[in-house]
mmCIF file of C-alpha atoms in Angstrom:
data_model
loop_
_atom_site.group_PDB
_atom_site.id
_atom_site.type_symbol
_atom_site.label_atom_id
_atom_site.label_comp_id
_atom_site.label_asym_id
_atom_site.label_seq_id
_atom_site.Cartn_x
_atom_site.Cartn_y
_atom_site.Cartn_z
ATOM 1 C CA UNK O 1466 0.000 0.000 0.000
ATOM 2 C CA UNK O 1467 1.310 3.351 -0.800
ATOM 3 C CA UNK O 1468 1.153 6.390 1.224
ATOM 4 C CA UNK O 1469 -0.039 9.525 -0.845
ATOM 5 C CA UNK O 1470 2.206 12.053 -2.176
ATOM 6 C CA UNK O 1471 2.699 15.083 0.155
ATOM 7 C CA UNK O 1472 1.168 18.211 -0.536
ATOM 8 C CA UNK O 1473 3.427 20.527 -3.040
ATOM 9 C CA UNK O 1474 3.552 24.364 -3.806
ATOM 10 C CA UNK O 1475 1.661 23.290 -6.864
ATOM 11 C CA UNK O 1476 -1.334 21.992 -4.759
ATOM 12 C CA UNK O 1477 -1.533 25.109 -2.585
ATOM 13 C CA UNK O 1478 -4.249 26.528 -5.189
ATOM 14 C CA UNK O 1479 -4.666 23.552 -7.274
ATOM 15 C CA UNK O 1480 -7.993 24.910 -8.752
ATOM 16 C CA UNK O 1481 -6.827 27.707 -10.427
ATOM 17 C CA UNK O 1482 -3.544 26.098 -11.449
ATOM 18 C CA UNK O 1483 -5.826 23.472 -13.194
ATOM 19 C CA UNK O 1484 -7.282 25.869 -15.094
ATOM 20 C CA UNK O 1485 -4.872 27.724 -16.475
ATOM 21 C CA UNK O 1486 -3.678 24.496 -17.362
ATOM 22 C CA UNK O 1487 -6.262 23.650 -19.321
ATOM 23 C CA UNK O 1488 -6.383 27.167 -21.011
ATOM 24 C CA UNK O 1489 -2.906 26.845 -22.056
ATOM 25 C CA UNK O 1490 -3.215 23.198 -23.767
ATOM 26 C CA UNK O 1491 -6.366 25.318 -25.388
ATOM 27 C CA UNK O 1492 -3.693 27.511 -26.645
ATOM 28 C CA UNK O 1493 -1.432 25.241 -27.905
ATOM 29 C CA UNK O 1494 -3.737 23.402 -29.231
ATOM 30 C CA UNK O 1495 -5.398 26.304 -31.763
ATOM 31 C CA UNK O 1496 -1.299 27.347 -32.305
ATOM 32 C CA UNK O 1497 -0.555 23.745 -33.668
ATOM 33 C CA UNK O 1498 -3.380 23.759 -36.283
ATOM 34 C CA UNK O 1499 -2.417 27.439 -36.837
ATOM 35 C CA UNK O 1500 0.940 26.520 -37.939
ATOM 36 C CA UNK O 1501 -0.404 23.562 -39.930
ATOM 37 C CA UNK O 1502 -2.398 25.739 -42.273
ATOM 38 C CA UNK O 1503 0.575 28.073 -41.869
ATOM 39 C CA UNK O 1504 3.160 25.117 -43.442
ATOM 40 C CA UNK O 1505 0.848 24.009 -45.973
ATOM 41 C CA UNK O 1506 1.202 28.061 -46.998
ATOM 42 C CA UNK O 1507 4.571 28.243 -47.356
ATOM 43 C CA UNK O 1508 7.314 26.745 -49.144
ATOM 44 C CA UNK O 1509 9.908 27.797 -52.360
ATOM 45 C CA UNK O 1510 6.101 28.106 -54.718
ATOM 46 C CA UNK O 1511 4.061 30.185 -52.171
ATOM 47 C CA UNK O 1512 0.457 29.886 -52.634
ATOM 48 C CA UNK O 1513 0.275 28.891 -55.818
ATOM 49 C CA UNK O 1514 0.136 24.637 -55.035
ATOM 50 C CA UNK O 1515 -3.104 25.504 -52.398
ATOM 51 C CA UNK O 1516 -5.023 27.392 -55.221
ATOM 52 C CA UNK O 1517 -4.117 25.010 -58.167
ATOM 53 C CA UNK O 1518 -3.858 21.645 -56.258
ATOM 54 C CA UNK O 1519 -7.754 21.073 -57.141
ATOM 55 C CA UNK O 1520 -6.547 21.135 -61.050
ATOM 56 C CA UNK O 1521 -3.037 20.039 -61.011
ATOM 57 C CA UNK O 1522 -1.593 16.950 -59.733
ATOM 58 C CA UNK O 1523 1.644 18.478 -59.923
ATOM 59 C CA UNK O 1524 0.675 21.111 -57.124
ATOM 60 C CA UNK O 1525 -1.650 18.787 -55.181
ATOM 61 C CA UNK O 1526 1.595 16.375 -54.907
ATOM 62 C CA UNK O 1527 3.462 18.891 -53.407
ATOM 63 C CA UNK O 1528 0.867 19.855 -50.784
ATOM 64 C CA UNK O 1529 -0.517 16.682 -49.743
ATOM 65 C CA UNK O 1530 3.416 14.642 -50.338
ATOM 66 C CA UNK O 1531 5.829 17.462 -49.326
ATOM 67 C CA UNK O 1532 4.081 20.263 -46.697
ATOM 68 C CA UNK O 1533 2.128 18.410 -45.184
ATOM 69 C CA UNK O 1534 3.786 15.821 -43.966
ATOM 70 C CA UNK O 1535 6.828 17.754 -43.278
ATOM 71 C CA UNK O 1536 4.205 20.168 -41.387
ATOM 72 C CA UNK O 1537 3.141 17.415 -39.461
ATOM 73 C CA UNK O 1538 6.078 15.849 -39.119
ATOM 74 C CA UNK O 1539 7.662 18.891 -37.182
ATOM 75 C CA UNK O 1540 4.570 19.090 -34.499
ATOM 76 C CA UNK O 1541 5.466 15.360 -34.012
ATOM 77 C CA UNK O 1542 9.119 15.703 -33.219
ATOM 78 C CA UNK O 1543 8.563 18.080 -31.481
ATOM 79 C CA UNK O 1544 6.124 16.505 -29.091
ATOM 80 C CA UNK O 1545 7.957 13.720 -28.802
ATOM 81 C CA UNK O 1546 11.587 16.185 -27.757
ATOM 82 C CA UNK O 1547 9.115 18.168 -25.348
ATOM 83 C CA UNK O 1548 7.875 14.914 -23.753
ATOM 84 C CA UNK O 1549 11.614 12.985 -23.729
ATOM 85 C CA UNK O 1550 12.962 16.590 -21.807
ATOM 86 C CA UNK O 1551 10.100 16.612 -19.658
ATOM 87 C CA UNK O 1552 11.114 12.910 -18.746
ATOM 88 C CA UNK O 1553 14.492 13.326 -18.636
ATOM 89 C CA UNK O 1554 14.616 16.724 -15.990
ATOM 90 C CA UNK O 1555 11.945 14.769 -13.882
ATOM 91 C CA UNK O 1556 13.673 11.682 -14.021
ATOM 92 C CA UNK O 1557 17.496 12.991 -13.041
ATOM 93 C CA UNK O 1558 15.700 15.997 -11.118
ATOM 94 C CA UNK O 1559 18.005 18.569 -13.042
ATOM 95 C CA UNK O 1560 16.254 21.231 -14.787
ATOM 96 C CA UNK O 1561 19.221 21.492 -17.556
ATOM 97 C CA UNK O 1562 18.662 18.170 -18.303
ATOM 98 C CA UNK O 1563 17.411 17.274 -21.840
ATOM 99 C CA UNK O 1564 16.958 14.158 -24.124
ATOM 100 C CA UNK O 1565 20.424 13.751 -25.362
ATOM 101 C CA UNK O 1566 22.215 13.336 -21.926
ATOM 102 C CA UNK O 1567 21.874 9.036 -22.555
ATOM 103 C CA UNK O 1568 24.190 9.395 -25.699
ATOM 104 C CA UNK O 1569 21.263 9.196 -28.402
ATOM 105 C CA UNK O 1570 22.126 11.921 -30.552
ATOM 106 C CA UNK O 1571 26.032 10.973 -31.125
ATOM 107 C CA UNK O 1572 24.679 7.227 -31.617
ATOM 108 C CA UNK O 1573 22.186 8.183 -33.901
ATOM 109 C CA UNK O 1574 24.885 10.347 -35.963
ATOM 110 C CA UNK O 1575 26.996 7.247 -35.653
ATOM 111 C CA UNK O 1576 24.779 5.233 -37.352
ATOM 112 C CA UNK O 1577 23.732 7.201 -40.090
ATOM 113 C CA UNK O 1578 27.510 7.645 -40.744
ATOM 114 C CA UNK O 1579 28.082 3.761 -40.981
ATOM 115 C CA UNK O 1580 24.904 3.749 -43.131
ATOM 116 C CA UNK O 1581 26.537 5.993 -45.301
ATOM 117 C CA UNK O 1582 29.757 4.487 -45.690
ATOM 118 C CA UNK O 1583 28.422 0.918 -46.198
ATOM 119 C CA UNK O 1584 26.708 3.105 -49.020
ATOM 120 C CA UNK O 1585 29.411 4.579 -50.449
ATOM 121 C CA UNK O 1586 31.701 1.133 -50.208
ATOM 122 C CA UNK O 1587 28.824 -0.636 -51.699
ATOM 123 C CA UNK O 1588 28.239 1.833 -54.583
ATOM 124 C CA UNK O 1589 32.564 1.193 -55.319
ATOM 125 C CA UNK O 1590 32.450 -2.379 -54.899
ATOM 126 C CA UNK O 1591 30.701 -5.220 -57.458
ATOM 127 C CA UNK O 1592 30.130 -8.828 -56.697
ATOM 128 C CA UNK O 1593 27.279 -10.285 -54.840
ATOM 129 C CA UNK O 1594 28.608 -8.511 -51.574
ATOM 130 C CA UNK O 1595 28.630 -5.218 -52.708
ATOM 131 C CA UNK O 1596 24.641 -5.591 -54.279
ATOM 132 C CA UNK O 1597 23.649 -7.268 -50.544
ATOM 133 C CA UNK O 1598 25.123 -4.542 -49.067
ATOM 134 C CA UNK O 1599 23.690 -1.794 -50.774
ATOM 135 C CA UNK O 1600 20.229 -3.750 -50.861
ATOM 136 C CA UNK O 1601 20.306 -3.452 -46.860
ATOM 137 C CA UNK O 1602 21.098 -0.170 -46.480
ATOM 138 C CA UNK O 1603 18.475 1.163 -48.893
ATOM 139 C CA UNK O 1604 15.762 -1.232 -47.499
ATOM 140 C CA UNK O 1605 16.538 0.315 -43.254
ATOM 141 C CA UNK O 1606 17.582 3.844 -44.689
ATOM 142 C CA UNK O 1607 18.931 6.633 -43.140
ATOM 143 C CA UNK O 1608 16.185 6.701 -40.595
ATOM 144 C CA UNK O 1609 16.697 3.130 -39.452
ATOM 145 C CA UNK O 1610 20.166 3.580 -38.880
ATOM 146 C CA UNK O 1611 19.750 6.680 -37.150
ATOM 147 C CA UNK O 1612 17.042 4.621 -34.732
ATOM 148 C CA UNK O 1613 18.852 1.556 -34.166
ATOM 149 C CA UNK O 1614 22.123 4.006 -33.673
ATOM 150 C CA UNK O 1615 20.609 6.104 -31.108
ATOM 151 C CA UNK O 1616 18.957 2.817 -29.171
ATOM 152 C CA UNK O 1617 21.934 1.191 -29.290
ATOM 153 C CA UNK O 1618 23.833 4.248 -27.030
ATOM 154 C CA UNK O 1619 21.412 3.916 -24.945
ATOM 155 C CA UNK O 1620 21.935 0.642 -24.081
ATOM 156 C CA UNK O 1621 25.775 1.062 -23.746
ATOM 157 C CA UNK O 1622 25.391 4.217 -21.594
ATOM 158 C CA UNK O 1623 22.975 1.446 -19.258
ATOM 159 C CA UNK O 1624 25.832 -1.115 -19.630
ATOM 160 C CA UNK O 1625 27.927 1.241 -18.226
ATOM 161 C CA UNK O 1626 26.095 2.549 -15.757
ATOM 162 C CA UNK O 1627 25.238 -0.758 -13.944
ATOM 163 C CA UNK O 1628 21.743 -0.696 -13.698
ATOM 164 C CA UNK O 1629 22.458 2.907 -10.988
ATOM 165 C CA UNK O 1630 19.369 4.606 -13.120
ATOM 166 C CA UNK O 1631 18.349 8.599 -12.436
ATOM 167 C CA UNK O 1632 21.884 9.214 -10.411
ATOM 168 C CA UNK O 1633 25.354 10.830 -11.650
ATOM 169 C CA UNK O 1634 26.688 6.914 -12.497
ATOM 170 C CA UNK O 1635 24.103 7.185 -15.398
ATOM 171 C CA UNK O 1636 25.168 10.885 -16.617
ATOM 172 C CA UNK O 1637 28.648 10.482 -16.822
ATOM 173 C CA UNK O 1638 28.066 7.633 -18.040
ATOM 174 C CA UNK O 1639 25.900 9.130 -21.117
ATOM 175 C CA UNK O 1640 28.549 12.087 -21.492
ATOM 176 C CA UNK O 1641 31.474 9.438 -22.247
ATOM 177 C CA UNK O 1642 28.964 7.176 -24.104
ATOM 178 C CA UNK O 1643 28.387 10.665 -26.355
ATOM 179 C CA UNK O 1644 32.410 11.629 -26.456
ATOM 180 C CA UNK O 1645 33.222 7.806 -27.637
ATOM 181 C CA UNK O 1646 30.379 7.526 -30.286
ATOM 182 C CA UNK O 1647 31.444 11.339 -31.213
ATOM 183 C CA UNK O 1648 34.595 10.788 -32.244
ATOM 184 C CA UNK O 1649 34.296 7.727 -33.793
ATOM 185 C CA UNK O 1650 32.035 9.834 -35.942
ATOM 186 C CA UNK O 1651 34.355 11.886 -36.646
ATOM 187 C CA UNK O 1652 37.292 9.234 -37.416
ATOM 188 C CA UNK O 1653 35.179 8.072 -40.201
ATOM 189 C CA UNK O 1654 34.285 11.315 -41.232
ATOM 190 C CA UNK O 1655 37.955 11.938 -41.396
ATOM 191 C CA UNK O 1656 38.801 8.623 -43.277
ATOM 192 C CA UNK O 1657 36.267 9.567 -45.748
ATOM 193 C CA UNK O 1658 35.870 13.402 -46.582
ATOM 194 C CA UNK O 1659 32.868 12.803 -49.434
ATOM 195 C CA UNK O 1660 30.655 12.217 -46.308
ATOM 196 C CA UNK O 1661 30.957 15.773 -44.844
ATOM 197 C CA UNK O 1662 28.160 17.284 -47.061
ATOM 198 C CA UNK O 1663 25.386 14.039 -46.835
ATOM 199 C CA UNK O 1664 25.837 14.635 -42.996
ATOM 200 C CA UNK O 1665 25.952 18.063 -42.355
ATOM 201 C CA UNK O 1666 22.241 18.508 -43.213
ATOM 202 C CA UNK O 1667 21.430 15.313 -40.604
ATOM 203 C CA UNK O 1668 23.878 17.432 -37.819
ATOM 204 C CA UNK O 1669 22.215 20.308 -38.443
ATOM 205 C CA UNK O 1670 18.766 19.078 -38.321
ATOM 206 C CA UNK O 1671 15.684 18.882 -41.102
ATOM 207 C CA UNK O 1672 12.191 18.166 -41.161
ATOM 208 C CA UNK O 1673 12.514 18.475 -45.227
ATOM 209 C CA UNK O 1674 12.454 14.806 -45.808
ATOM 210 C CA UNK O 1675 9.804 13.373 -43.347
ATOM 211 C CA UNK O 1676 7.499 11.446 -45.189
ATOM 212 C CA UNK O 1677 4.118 10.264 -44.761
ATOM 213 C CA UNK O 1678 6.330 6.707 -42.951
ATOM 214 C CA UNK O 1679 7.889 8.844 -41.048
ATOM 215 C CA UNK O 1680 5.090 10.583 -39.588
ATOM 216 C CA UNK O 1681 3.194 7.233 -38.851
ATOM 217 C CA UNK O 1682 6.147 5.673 -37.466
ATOM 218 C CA UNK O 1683 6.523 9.335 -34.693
ATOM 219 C CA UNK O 1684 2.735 8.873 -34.248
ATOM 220 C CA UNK O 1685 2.794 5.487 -33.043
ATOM 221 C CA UNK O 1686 6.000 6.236 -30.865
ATOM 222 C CA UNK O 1687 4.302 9.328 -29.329
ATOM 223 C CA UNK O 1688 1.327 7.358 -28.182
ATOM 224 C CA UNK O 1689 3.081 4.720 -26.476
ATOM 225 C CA UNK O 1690 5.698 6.762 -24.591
ATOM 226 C CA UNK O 1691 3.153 9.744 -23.990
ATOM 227 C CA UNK O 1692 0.503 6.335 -22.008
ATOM 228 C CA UNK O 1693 3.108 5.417 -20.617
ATOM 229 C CA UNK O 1694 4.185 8.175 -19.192
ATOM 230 C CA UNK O 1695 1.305 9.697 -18.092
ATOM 231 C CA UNK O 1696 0.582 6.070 -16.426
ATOM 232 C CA UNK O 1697 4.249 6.814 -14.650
ATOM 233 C CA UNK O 1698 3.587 10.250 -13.411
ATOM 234 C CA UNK O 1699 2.706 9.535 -9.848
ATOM 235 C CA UNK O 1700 6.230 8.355 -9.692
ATOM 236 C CA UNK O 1701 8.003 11.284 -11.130
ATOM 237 C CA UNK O 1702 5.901 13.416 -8.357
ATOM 238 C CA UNK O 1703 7.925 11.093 -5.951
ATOM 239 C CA UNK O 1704 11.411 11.661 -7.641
ATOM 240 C CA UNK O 1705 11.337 15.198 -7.399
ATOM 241 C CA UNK O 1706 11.039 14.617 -3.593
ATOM 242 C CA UNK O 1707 14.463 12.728 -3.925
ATOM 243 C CA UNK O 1708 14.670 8.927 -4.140
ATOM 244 C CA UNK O 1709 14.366 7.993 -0.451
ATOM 245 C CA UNK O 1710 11.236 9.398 -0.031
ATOM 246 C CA UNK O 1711 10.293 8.270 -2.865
ATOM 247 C CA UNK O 1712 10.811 5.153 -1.870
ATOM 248 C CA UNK O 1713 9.409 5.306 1.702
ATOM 249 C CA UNK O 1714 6.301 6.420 -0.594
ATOM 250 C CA UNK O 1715 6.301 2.747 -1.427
ATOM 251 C CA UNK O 1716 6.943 3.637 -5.027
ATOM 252 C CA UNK O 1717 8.615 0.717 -7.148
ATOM 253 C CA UNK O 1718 11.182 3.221 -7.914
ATOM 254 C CA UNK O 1719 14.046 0.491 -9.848
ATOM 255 C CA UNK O 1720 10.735 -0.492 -12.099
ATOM 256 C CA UNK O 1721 9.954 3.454 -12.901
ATOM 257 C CA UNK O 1722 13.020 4.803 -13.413
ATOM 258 C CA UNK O 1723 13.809 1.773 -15.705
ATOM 259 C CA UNK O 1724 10.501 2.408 -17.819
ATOM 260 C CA UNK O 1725 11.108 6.560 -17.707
ATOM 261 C CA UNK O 1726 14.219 5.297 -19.598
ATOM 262 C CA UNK O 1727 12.971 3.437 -21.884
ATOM 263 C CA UNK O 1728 10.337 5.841 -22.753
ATOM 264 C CA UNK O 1729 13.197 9.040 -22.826
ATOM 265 C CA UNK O 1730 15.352 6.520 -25.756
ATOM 266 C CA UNK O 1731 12.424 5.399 -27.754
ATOM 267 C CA UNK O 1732 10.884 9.318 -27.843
ATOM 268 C CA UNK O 1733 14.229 10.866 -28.461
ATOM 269 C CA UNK O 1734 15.584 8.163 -31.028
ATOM 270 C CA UNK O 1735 12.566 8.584 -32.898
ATOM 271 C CA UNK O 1736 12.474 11.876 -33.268
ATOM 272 C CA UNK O 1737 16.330 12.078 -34.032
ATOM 273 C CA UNK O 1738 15.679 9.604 -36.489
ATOM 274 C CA UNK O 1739 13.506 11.231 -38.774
ATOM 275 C CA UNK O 1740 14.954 15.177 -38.317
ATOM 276 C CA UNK O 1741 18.596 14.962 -37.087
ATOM 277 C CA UNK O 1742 19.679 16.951 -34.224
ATOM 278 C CA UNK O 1743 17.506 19.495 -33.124
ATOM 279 C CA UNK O 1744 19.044 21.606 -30.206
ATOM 280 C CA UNK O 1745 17.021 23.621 -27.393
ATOM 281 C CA UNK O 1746 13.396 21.974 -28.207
ATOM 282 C CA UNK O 1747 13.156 18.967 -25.265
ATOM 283 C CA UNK O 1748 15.135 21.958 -23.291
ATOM 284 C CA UNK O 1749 13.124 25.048 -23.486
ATOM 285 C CA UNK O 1750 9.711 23.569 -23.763
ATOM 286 C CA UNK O 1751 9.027 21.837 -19.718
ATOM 287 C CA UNK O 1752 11.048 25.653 -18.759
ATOM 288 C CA UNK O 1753 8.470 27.152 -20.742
ATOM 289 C CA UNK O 1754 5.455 25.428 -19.381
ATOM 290 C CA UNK O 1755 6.528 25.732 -15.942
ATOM 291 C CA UNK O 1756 7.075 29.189 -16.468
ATOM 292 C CA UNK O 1757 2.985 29.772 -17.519
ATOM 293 C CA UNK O 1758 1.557 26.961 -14.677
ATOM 294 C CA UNK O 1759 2.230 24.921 -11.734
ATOM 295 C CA UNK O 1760 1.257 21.663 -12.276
ATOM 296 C CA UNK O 1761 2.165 18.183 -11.050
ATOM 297 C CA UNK O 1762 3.490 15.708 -13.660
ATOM 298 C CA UNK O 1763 0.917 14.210 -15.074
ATOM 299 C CA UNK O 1764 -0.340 17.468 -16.667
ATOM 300 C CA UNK O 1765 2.884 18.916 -17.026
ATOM 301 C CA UNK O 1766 4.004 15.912 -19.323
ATOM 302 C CA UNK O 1767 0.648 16.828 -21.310
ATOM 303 C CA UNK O 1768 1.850 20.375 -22.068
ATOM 304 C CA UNK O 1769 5.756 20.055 -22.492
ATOM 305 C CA UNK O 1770 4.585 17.761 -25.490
ATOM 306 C CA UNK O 1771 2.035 20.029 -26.530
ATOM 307 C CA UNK O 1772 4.936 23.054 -26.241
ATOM 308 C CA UNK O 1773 7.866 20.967 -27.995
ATOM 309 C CA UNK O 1774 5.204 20.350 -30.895
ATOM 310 C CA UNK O 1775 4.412 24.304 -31.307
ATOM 311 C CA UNK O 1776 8.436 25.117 -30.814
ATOM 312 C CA UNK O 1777 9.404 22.848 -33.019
ATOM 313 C CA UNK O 1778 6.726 23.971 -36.018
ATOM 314 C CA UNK O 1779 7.293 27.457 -35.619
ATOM 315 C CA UNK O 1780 10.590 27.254 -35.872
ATOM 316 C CA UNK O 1781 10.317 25.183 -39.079
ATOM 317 C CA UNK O 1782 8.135 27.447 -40.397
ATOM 318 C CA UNK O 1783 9.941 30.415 -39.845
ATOM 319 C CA UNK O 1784 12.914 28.375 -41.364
ATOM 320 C CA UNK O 1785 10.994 28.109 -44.586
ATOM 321 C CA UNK O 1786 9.535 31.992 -44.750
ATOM 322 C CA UNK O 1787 12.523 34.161 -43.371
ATOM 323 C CA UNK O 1788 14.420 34.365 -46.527
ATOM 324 C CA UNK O 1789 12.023 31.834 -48.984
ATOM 325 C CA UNK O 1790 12.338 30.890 -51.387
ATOM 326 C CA UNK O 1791 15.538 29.440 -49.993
ATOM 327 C CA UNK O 1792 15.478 27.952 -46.275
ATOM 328 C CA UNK O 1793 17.518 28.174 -42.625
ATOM 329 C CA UNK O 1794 18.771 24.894 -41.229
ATOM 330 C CA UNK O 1795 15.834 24.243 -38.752
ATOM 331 C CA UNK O 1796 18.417 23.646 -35.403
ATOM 332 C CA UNK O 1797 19.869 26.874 -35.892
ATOM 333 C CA UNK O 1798 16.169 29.088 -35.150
ATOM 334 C CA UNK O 1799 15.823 26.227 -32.321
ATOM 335 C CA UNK O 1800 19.272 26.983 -30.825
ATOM 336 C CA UNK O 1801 19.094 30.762 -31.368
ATOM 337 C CA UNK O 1802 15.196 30.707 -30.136
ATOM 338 C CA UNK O 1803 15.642 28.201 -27.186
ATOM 339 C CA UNK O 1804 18.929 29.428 -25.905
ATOM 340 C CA UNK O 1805 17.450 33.684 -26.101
ATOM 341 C CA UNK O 1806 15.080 32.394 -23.884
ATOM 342 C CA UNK O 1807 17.250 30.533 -21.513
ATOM 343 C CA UNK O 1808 19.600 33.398 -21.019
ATOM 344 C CA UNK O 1809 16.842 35.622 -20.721
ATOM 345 C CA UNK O 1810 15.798 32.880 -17.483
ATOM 346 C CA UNK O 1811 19.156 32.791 -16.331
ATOM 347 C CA UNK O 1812 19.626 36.580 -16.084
ATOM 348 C CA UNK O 1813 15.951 37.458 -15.269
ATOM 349 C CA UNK O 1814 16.551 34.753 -11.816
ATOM 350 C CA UNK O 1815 20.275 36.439 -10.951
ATOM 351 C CA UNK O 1816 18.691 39.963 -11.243
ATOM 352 C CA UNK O 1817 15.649 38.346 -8.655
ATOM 353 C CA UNK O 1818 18.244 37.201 -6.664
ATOM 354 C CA UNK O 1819 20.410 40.012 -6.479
ATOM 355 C CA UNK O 1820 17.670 42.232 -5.757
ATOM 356 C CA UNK O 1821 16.650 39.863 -2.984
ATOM 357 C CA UNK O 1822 19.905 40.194 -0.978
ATOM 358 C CA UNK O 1823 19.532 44.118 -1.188
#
């Protein structure tokens, strides 16, 4: 039997806090499908594929096959960043922390690399081999590799960590994972220059070539990590009260924190998978939403994925529209959007607390 969760600051007016809660997801809500009629609006053609797409297939292709499923592929990756940060600061209790601390992104850069290369050797090379080869690595694509990459650092950074989940064993042990995997990256990079241009649009992030897979294959994720994480959220209310009282809760804390785990690689690899790195999303949107309400967990998980899916679209949309009909590598608004507003928190808290010791 377990003993109920003490009262927080969050409960203190619980009412109120619940419904600006629900008024924000309201607003996030009519800002997704704002940006989704916003994407299908703008690309290198303008308007011209919405007016004509009743009469040309031509147009209607690139509507229905191009924006929109990079339109919705953007508010999916997103949601699924927003939800693996929410996770991941709940889960280590470290508001800096954010999906890529388990090594994903430098796996999932390591595989596409080796995808690449196996490629490239393939393309050089005849003979049975070099066909099989070839045949493999076009049938699990770059996104496969990326995905199987990015699971597989998570699984060494666990290896290495011993099983010690949410605690400074597992960090360091994703930062060397991330070093290792990072500069084996760049050794093959090294060995093989004609790689530097296929990858630097995967390093520097790209919702350009999601497809219509691609989106089902986010959707699917999203709904299993976003149950069970919402089923999880009592015991995230319990880790932020530190792990012995979590415990003395009578939370099954090994069983939680090894689930939160699981759901931070498969919502982070699958979003890396299909768009490459995007910085500052899984970062900036749980600061954001704390920043608005105060809400336990279980709707706080609700709205960082609601907030990483409207970060993450805006961005992409004003990476298509600032200086169309060419475009800005998506990561770079993310990074200059998500890190503004994190120095802007950083200074806006030493200013509080220098005015506080006055």
């Amino acid at each position: 039997m377990t003993t109920p969760l003490p009262q927080s600051e969050a409960d203190t007016d619980a009412p109120r806090h619940a419904q600006r809660g629900v008024w924000l997801l309201a607003a996030l809500a009519l800002l997704a499908a704002l940006l989704l009629a916003m994407g299908l609006a703008t690309g290198s053609e303008g308007f011209a594929p919405l007016q004509a797409m009743r009469d040309d297939p031509v147009m209607r292709q690139i509507v229905m096959d191009v924006r929109l499923p990079r339109t919705l592929g953007a508010l999916l990756a997103g949601a699924l960043l927003g939800l693996a940060g929410c996770v991941a600061q709940g889960l280590f209790r470290n508001p800096l922390a954010d999906p890529y601390l388990l090594g994903s992104a430098s796996g999932a850069a390591l595989g596409v690399t080796l995808a690449l290369l196996g490629l490239v050797q393939a393309a050089g090379e005849g003979g049975a081999g070099g066909v099989l080869v070839h045949a493999l690595a076009m049938h699990a694509g770059l996104t496969g590799a990326a995905f199987l990459g990015a699971l597989a650092a998570v699984m060494v950074t666990l290896l290495l960590a011993r099983g010690a989940l949410a605690s400074l064993q597992l960090l360091l042990a994703g930062v060397i994972t991330g070093v290792v995997l990072g500069a084996l990256r760049d050794l093959i990079l090294q060995a093989r220059p004609a790689l530097l241009q296929a990858m630097q649009s995967y390093a520097l992030g790209s919702t350009a070539f999601v497809s219509w897979q691609g989106c089902a294959i986010m959707a699917l994720t999203l709904l299993v990590c976003v149950l069970v994480a919402w089923a999880l959220a009592r015991g995230l209310d319990g880790l932020s009260l530190g792990a012995d009282t979590a415990r003395s809760l009578g939370l099954p804390l090994g069983a939680v924190q090894a689930a939160l785990v699981v759901v931070l690689a498969l919502a982070t690899g699958a979003a890396v998978a299909q768009c490459g790195l995007l910085a500052f999303v899984g970062l900036a949107a749980p600061h954001l939403v704390r920043a608005l309400v105060m809400v336990r967990h279980r709707q706080l998980l609700v709205l960082s994925t609601a907030m990483g899916a409207v970060l993450l679209a805006s961005a992409d949309w004003l990476a298509r529209w600032l200086i169309a009909p060419q475009e800005l590598p998506v990561s770079v608004l993310t990074a200059l959007l998500g890190g503004s507003y994190l120095l802007g928190l950083m200074l806006r808290r030493r200013r509080r607390s220098v005015e506080g010791m006055r």
